[in-house]
Backbone as JSON Lines, residues from 0, in Angstrom:
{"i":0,"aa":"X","n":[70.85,99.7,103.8],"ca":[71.53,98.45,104.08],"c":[70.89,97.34,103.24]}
{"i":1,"aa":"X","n":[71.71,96.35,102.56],"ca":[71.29,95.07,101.76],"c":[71.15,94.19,102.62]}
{"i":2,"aa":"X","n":[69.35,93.5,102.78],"ca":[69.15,92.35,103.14],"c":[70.01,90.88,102.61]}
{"i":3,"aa":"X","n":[70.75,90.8,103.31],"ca":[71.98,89.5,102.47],"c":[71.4,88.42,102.89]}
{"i":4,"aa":"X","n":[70.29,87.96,103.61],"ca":[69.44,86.97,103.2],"c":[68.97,86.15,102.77]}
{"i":5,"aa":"X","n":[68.53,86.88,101.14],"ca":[67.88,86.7,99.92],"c":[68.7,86.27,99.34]}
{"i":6,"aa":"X","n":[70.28,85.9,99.84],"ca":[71.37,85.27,99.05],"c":[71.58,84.03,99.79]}
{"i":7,"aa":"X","n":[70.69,83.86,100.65],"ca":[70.95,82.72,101.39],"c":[70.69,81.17,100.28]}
{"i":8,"aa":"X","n":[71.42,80.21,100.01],"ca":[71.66,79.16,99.52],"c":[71.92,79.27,98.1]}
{"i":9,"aa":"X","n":[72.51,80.56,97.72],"ca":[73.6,80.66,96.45],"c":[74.23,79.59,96.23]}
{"i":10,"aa":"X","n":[74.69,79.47,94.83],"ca":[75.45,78.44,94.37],"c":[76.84,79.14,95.1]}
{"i":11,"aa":"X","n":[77.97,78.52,95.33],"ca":[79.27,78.8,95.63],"c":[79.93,79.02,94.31]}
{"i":12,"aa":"X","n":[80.92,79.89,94.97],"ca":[81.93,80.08,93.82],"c":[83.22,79.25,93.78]}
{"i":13,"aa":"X","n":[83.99,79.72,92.58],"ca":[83.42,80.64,91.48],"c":[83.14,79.48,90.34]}
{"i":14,"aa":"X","n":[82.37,80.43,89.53],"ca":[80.87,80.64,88.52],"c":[81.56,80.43,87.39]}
{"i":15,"aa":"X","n":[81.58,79.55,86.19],"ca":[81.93,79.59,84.99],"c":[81.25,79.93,84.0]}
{"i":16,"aa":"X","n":[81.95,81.05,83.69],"ca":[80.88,81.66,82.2],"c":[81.72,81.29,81.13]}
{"i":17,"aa":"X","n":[80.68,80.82,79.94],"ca":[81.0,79.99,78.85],"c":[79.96,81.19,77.53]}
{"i":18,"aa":"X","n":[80.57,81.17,76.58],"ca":[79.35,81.64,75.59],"c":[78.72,80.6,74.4]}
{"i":19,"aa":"X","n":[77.61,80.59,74.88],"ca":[76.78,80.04,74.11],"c":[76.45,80.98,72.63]}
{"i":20,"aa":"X","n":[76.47,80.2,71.69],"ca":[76.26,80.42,70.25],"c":[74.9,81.06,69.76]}
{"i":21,"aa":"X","n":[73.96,80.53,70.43],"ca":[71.92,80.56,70.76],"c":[71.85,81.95,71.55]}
{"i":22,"aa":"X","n":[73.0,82.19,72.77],"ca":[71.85,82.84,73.81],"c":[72.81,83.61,74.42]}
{"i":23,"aa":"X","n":[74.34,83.85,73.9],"ca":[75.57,85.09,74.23],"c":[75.95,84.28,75.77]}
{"i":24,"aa":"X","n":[76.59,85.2,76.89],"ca":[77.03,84.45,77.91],"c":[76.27,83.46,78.64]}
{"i":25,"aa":"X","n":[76.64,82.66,78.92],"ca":[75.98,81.99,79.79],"c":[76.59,81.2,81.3]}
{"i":26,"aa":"X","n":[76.03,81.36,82.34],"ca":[76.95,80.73,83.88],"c":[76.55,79.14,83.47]}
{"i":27,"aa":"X","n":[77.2,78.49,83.4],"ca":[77.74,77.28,83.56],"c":[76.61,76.48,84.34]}
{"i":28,"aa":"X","n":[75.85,75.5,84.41],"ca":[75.25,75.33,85.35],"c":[73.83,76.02,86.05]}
{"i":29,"aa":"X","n":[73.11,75.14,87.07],"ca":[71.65,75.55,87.18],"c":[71.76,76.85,88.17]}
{"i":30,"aa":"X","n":[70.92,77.87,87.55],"ca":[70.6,78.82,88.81],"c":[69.58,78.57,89.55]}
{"i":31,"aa":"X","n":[70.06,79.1,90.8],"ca":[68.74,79.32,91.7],"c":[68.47,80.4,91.8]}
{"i":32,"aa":"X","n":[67.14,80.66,92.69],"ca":[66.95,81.83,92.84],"c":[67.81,82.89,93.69]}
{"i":33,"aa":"X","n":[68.34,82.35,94.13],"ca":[69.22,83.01,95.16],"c":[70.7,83.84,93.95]}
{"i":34,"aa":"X","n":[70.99,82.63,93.47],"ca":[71.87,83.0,92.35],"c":[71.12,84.2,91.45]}
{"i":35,"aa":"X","n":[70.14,84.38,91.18],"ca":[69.51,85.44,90.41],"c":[69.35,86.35,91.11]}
{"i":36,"aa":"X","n":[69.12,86.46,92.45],"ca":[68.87,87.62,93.11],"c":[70.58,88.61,93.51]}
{"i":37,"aa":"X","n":[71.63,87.35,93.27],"ca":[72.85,87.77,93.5],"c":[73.21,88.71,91.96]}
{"i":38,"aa":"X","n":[73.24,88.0,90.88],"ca":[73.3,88.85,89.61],"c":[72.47,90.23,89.74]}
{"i":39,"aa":"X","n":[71.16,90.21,90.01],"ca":[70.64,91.45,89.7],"c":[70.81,92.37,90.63]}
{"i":40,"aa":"X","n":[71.47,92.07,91.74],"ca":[71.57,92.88,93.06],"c":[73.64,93.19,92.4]}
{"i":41,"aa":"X","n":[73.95,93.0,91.67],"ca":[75.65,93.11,91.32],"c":[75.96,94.74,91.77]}
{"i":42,"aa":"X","n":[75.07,95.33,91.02],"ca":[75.29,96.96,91.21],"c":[75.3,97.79,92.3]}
{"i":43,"aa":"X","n":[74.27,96.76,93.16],"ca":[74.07,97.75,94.53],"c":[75.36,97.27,95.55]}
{"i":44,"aa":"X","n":[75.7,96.02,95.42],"ca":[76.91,95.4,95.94],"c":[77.75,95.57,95.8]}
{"i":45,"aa":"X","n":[78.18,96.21,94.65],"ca":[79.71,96.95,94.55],"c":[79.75,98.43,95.01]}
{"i":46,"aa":"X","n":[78.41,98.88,94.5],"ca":[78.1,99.92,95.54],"c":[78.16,100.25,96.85]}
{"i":47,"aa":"X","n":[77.87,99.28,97.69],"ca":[78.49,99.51,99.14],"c":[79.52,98.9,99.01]}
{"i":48,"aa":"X","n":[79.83,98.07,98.29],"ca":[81.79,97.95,98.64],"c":[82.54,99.13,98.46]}
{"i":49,"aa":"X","n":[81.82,100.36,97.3],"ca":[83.02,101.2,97.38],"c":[82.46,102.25,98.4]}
{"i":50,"aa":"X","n":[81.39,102.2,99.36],"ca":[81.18,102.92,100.52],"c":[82.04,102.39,101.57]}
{"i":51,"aa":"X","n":[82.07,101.04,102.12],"ca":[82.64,100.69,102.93],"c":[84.91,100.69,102.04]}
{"i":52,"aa":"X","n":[84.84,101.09,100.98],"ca":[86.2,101.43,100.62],"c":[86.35,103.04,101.5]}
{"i":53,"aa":"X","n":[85.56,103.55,101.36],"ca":[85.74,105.1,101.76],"c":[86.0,105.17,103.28]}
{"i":54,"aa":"X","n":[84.94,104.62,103.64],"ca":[85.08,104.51,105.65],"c":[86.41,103.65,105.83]}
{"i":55,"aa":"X","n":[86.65,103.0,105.39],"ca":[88.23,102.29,105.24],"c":[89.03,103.49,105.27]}
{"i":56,"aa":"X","n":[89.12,103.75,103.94],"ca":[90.21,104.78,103.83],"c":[90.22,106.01,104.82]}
{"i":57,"aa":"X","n":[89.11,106.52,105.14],"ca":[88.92,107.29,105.95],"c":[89.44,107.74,107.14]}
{"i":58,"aa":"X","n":[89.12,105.76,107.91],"ca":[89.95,105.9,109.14],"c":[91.24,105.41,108.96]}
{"i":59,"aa":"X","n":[91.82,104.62,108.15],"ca":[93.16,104.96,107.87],"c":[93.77,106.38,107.66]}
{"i":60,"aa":"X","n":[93.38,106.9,106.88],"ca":[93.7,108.28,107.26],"c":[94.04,108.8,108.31]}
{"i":61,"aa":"X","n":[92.98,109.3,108.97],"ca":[92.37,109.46,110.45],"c":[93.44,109.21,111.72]}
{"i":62,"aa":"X","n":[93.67,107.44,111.39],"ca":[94.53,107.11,112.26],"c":[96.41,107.08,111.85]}
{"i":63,"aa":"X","n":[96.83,107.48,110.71],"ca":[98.38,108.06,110.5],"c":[98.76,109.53,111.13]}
{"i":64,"aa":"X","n":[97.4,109.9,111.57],"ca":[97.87,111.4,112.23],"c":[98.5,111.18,113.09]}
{"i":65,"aa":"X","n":[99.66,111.44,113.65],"ca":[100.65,111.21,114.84],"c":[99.63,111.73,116.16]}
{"i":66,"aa":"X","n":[99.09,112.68,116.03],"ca":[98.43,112.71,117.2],"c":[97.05,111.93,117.54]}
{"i":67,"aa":"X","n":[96.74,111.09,116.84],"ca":[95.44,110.18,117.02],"c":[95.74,109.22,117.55]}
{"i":68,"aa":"X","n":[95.9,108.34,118.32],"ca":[96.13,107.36,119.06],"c":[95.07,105.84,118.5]}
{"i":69,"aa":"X","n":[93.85,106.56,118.62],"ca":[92.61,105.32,118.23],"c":[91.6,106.5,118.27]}
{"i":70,"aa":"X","n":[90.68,105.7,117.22],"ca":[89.27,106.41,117.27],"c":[88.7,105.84,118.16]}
{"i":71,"aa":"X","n":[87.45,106.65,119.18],"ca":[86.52,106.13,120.01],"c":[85.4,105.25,119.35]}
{"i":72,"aa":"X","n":[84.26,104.32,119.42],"ca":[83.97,103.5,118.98],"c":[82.95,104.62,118.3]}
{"i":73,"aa":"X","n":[82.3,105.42,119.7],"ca":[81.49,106.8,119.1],"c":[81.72,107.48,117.93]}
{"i":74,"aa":"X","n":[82.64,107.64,117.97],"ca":[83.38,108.22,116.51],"c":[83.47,107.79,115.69]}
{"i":75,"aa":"X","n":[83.88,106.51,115.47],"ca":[83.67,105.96,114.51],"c":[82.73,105.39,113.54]}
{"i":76,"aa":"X","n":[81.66,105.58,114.99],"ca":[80.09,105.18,113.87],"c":[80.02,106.43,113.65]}
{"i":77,"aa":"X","n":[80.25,107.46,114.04],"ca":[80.09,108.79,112.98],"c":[80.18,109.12,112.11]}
{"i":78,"aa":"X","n":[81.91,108.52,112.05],"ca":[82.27,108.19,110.67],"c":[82.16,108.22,110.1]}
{"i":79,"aa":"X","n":[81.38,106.63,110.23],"ca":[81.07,105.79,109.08],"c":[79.46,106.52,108.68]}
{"i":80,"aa":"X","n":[78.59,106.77,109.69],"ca":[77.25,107.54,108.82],"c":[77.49,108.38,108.02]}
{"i":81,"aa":"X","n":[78.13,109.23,108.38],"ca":[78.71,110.66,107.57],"c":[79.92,109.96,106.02]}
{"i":82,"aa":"X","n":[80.08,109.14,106.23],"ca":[80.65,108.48,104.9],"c":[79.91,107.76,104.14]}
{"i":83,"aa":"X","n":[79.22,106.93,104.66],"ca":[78.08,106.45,104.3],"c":[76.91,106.87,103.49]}
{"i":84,"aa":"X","n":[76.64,107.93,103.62],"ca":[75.8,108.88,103.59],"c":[75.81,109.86,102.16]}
């Protein structure tokens, strides 16, 4: 799990990238640290977005079966570990 924290007092979006001539892309404006910890953390963050895409899809799935009514809450954190995972 990502401590989302360490993103606490990010600049808001969205971010204008401009290219500089000296130094290739550049965001528009001052970073903080928070903003830096958001760039270098990019990879692991899309990374659980496409985990939490899977447990999505999953129980959508799951739940078009005509005979499923609802998942139990139990079940569903099962789920999601076993997708997760």
């Amino acid at each position: 799990m990502i401590d989302t924290d360490k993103y606490e007092g990010h600049t808001e979006g969205p971010w204008t990238l401009y290219n500089s001539a000296a130094h290739g892309p550049t965001i528009a404006g001052k970073l903080n640290d928070a903003d830096w910890q958001l760039i270098t953390d990019a990879p692991l963050l899309l990374a659980e977005v496409k985990r939490w895409h899977k447990v999505r899809d999953y129980i959508l799935e799951k739940a078009s079966y005509p005979t499923v009514k609802k998942l139990h809450l139990k079940d569903l954190l099962s789920v999601m570990e076993e997708v997760i995972e």
